[in-house]
Short mmCIF file of C-alpha atoms and ligand atoms in Angstrom, two decimals:
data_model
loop_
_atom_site.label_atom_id
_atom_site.label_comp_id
_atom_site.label_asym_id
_atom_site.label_seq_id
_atom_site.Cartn_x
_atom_site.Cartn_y
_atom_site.Cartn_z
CA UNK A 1 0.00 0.00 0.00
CA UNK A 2 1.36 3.59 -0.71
CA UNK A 3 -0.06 6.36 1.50
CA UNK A 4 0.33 9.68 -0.26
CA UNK A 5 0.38 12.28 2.49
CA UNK A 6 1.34 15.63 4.18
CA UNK A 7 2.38 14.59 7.41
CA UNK A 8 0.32 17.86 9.77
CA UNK A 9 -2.36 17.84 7.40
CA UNK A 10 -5.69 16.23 9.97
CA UNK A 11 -7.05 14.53 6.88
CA UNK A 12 -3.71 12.69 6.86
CA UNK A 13 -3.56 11.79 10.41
CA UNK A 14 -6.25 10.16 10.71
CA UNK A 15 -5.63 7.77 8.14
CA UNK A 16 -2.22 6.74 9.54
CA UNK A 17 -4.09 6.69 13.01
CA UNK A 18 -6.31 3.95 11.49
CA UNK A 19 -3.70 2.30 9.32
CA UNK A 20 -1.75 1.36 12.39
CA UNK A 21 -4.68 0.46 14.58
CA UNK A 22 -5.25 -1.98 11.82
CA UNK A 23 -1.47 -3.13 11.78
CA UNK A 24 -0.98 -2.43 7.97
CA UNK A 25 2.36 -1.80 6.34
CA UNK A 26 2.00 0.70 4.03
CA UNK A 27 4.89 3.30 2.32
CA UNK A 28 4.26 6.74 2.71
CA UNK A 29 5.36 9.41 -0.13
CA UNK A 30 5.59 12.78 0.66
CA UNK A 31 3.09 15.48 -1.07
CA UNK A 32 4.05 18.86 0.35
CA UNK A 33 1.39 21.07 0.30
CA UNK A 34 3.41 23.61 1.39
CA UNK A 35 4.52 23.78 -2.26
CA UNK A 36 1.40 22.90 -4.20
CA UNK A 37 2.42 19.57 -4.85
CA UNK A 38 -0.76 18.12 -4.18
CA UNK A 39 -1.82 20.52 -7.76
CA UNK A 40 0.80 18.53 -9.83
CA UNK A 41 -0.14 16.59 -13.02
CA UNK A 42 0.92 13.34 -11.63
CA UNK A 43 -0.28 13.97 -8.19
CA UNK A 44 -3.85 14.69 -9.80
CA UNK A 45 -3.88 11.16 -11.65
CA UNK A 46 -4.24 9.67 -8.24
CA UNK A 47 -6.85 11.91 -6.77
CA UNK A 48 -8.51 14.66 -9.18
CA UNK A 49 -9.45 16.65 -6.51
CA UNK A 50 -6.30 17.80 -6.03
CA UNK A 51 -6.03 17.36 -1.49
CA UNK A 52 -4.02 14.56 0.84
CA UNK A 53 -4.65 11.62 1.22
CA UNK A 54 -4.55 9.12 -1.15
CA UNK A 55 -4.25 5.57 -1.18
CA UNK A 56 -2.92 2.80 -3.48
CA UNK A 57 -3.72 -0.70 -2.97
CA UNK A 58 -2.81 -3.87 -4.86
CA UNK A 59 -4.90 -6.76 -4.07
CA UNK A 60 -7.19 -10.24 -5.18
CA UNK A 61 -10.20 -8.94 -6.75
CA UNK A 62 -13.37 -11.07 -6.80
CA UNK A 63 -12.09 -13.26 -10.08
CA UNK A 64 -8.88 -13.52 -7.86
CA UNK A 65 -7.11 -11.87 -10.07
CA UNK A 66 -5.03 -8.99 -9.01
CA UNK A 67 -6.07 -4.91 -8.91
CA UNK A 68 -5.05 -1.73 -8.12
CA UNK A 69 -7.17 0.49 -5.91
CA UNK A 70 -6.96 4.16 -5.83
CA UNK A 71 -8.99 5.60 -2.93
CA UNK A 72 -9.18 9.55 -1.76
CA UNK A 73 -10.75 11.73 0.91
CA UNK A 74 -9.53 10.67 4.26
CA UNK A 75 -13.08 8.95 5.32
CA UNK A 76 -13.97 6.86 2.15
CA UNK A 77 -9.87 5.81 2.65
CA UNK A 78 -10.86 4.76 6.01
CA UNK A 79 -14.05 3.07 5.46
CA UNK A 80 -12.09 1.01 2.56
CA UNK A 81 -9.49 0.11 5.43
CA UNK A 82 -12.50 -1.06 7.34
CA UNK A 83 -13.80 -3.24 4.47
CA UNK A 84 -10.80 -4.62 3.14
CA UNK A 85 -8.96 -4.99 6.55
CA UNK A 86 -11.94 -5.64 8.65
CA UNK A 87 -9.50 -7.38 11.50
CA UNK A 88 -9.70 -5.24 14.23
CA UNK A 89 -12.97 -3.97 13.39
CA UNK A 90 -13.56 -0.07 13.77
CA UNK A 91 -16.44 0.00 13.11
CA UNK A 92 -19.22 -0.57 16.11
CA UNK A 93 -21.70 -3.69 15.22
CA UNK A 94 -24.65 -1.83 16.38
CA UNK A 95 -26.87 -0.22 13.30
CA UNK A 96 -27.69 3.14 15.49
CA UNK A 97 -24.14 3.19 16.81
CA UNK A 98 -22.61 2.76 13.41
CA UNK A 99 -24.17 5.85 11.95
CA UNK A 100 -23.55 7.47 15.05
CA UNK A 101 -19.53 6.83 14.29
CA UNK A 102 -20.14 8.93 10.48
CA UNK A 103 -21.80 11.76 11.93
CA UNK A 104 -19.02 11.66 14.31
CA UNK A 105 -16.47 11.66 11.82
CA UNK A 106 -18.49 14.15 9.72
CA UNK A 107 -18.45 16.81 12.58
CA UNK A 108 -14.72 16.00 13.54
CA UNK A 109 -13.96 16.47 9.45
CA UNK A 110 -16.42 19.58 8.86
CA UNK A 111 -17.41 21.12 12.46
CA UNK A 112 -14.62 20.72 14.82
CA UNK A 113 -11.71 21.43 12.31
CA UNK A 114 -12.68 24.98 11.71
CA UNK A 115 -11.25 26.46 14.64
CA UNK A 116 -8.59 24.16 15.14
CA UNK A 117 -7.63 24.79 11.70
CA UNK A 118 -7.27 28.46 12.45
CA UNK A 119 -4.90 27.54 15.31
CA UNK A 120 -2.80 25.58 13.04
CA UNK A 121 -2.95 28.43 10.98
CA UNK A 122 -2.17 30.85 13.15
CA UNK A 123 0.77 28.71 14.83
CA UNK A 124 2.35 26.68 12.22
CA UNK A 125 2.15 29.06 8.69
CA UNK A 126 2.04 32.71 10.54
CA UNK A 127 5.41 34.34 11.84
CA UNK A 128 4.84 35.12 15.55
CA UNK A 129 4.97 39.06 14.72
CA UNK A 130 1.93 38.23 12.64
CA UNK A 131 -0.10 35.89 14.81
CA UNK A 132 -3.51 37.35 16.09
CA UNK A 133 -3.99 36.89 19.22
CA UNK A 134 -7.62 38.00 19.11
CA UNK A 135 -8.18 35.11 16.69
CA UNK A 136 -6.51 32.87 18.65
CA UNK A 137 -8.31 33.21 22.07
CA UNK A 138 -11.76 33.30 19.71
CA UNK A 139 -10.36 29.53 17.90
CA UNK A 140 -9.83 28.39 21.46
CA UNK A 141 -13.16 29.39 22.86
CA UNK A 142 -14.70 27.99 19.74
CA UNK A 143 -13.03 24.16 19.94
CA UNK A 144 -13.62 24.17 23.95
CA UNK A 145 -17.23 25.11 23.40
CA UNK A 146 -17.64 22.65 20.62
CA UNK A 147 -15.72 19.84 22.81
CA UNK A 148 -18.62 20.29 24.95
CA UNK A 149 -20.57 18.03 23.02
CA UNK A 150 -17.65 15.00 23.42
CA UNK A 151 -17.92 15.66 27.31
CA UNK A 152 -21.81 15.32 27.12
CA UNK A 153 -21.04 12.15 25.44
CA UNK A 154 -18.90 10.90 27.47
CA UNK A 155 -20.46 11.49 30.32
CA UNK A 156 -21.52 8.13 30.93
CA UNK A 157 -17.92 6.79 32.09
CA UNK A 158 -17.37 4.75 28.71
CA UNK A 159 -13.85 4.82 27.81
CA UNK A 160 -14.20 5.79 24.04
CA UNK A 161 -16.92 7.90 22.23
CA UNK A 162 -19.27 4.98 21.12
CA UNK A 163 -17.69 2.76 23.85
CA UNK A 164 -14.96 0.73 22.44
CA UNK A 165 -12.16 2.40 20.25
CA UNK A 166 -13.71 3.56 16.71
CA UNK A 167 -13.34 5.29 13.60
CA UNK A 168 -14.83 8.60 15.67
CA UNK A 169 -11.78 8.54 17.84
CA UNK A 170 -9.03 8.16 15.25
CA UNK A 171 -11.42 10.87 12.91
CA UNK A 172 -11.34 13.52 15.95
CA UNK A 173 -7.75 12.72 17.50
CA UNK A 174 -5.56 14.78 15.14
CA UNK A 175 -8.38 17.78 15.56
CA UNK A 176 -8.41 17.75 19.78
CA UNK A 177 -4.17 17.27 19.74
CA UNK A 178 -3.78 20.57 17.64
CA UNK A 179 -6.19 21.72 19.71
CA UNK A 180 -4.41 20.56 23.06
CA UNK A 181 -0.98 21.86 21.34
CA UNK A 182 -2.20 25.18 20.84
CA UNK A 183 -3.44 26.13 23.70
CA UNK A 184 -7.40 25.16 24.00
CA UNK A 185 -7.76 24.36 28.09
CA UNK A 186 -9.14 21.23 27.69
CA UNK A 187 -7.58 19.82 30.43
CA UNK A 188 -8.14 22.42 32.91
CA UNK A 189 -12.75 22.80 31.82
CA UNK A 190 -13.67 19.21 30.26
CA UNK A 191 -12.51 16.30 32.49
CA UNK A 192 -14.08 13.49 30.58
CA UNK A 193 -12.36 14.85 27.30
CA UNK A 194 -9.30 15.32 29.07
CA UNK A 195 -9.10 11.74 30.34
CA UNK A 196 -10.61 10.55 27.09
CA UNK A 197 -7.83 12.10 25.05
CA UNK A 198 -5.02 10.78 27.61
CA UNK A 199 -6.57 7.32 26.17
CA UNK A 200 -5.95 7.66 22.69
CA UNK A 201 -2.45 9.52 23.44
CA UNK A 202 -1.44 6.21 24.90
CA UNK A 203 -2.42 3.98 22.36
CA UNK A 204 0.18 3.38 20.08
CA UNK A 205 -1.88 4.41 16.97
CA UNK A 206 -0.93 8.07 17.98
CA UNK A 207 2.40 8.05 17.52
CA UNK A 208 1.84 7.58 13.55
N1 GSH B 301 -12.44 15.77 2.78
C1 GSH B 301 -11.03 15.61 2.50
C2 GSH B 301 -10.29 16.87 2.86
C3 GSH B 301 -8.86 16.80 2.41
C4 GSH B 301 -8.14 18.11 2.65
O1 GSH B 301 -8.74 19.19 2.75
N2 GSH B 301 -6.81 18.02 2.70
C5 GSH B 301 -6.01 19.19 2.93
C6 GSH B 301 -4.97 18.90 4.01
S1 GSH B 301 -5.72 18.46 5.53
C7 GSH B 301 -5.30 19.54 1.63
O2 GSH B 301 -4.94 18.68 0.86
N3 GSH B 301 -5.07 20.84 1.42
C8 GSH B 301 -4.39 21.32 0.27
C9 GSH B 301 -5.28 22.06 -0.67
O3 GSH B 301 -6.49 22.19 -0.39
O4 GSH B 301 -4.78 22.55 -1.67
C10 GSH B 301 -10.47 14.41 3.29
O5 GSH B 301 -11.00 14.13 4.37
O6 GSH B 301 -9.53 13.76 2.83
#
């Protein structure tokens, strides 16, 4: 398998975070956004839409015979992880639980990565003369007030979001770290997302 990603890019993260919760090998090639190289010709053969990740797969078809699978956007990558690779499952069993896990990922992806976006923003591509502060506080506010929703969730004592480890963790862990990195007080106003996010920074999945 060939991961093609950006290596601070969420979309990316989350992918490797499920890759090695699933104990796949994979190589990983380098498209640096930084320098448009996700706009290239040959970059845009694997995925039109021009973003990290990407995924390239060689394996048995139905006939048996052998195929190459191209696969973009960070959650169809994942859910094709889950169907090819369904060993451990991350996926809940439970019908109500399982849809619960995509709008989960779908707020992580959409809702949640606004303002942590803007800290990453704001830390990682602005000069520190340049960085508003203003903006800052407001991005922090924002995530801690949105995290509010993950502590009413997990209010219940269960160690993960839908109980056991799922594709909602891995989808909001690279979201809630920039967000921890950057300054959000999560730690200090949402116990149960403090504790929860202690979890998934000690499974090994996070270092990747
Ligand atoms: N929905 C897509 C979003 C992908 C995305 O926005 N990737 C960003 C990095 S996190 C990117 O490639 N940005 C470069 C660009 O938009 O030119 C996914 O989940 O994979």
């Amino acid at each position: 398998m060939i991961l093609y990603d950006y290596p601070a890019s969420p979309s990316s993260r989350k992918v490797r975070i499920v890759l090695a919760e699933k104990g796949l090998e994979y190589e990983r090639r380098l498209i640096d956004i930084a320098k448009g190289e996700q706009r290239s010709e040959a970059y845009l053969q694997i995925n039109p839409r021009g973003k990290v990740p990407a995924l390239v797969d060689v394996r048995k078809g139905v006939g048996g015979t052998e195929r190459t699978i191209t696969v973009y956007d960070s959650t169809i990558i994942n859910e094709y992880l889950e169907d090819a690779y369904p060993d451990p499952p991350l996926m809940p069993a439970d019908p109500g639980d399982r849809a619960m896990a995509r709008i989960l990922e779908d707020w992580a992806d959409n809702v949640l990565v606004e303002p942590t976006g803007v800290l990453f923003g704001q830390y990682v591509f602005t000069s520190e003369r340049r960085r508003n502060n203003a903006k800052i506080e407001e991005a922090r506010m924002h995530t801690i007030e949105l995290l509010g929703r993950l502590e009413e969730l997990l209010r219940d004592g269960q160690p993960y979001l839908l109980g056991d480890y799922s594709i909602a963790d891995a989808a909001a862990t690279p979201s809630v770290a920039y967000a921890v990195q950057f300054g959000a007080p999560i730690h200090e106003v949402l116990p149960k997302v403090s504790q929860w996010y202690t979890r998934l920074k000690n499974r090994p999945s996070f270092d990747a």
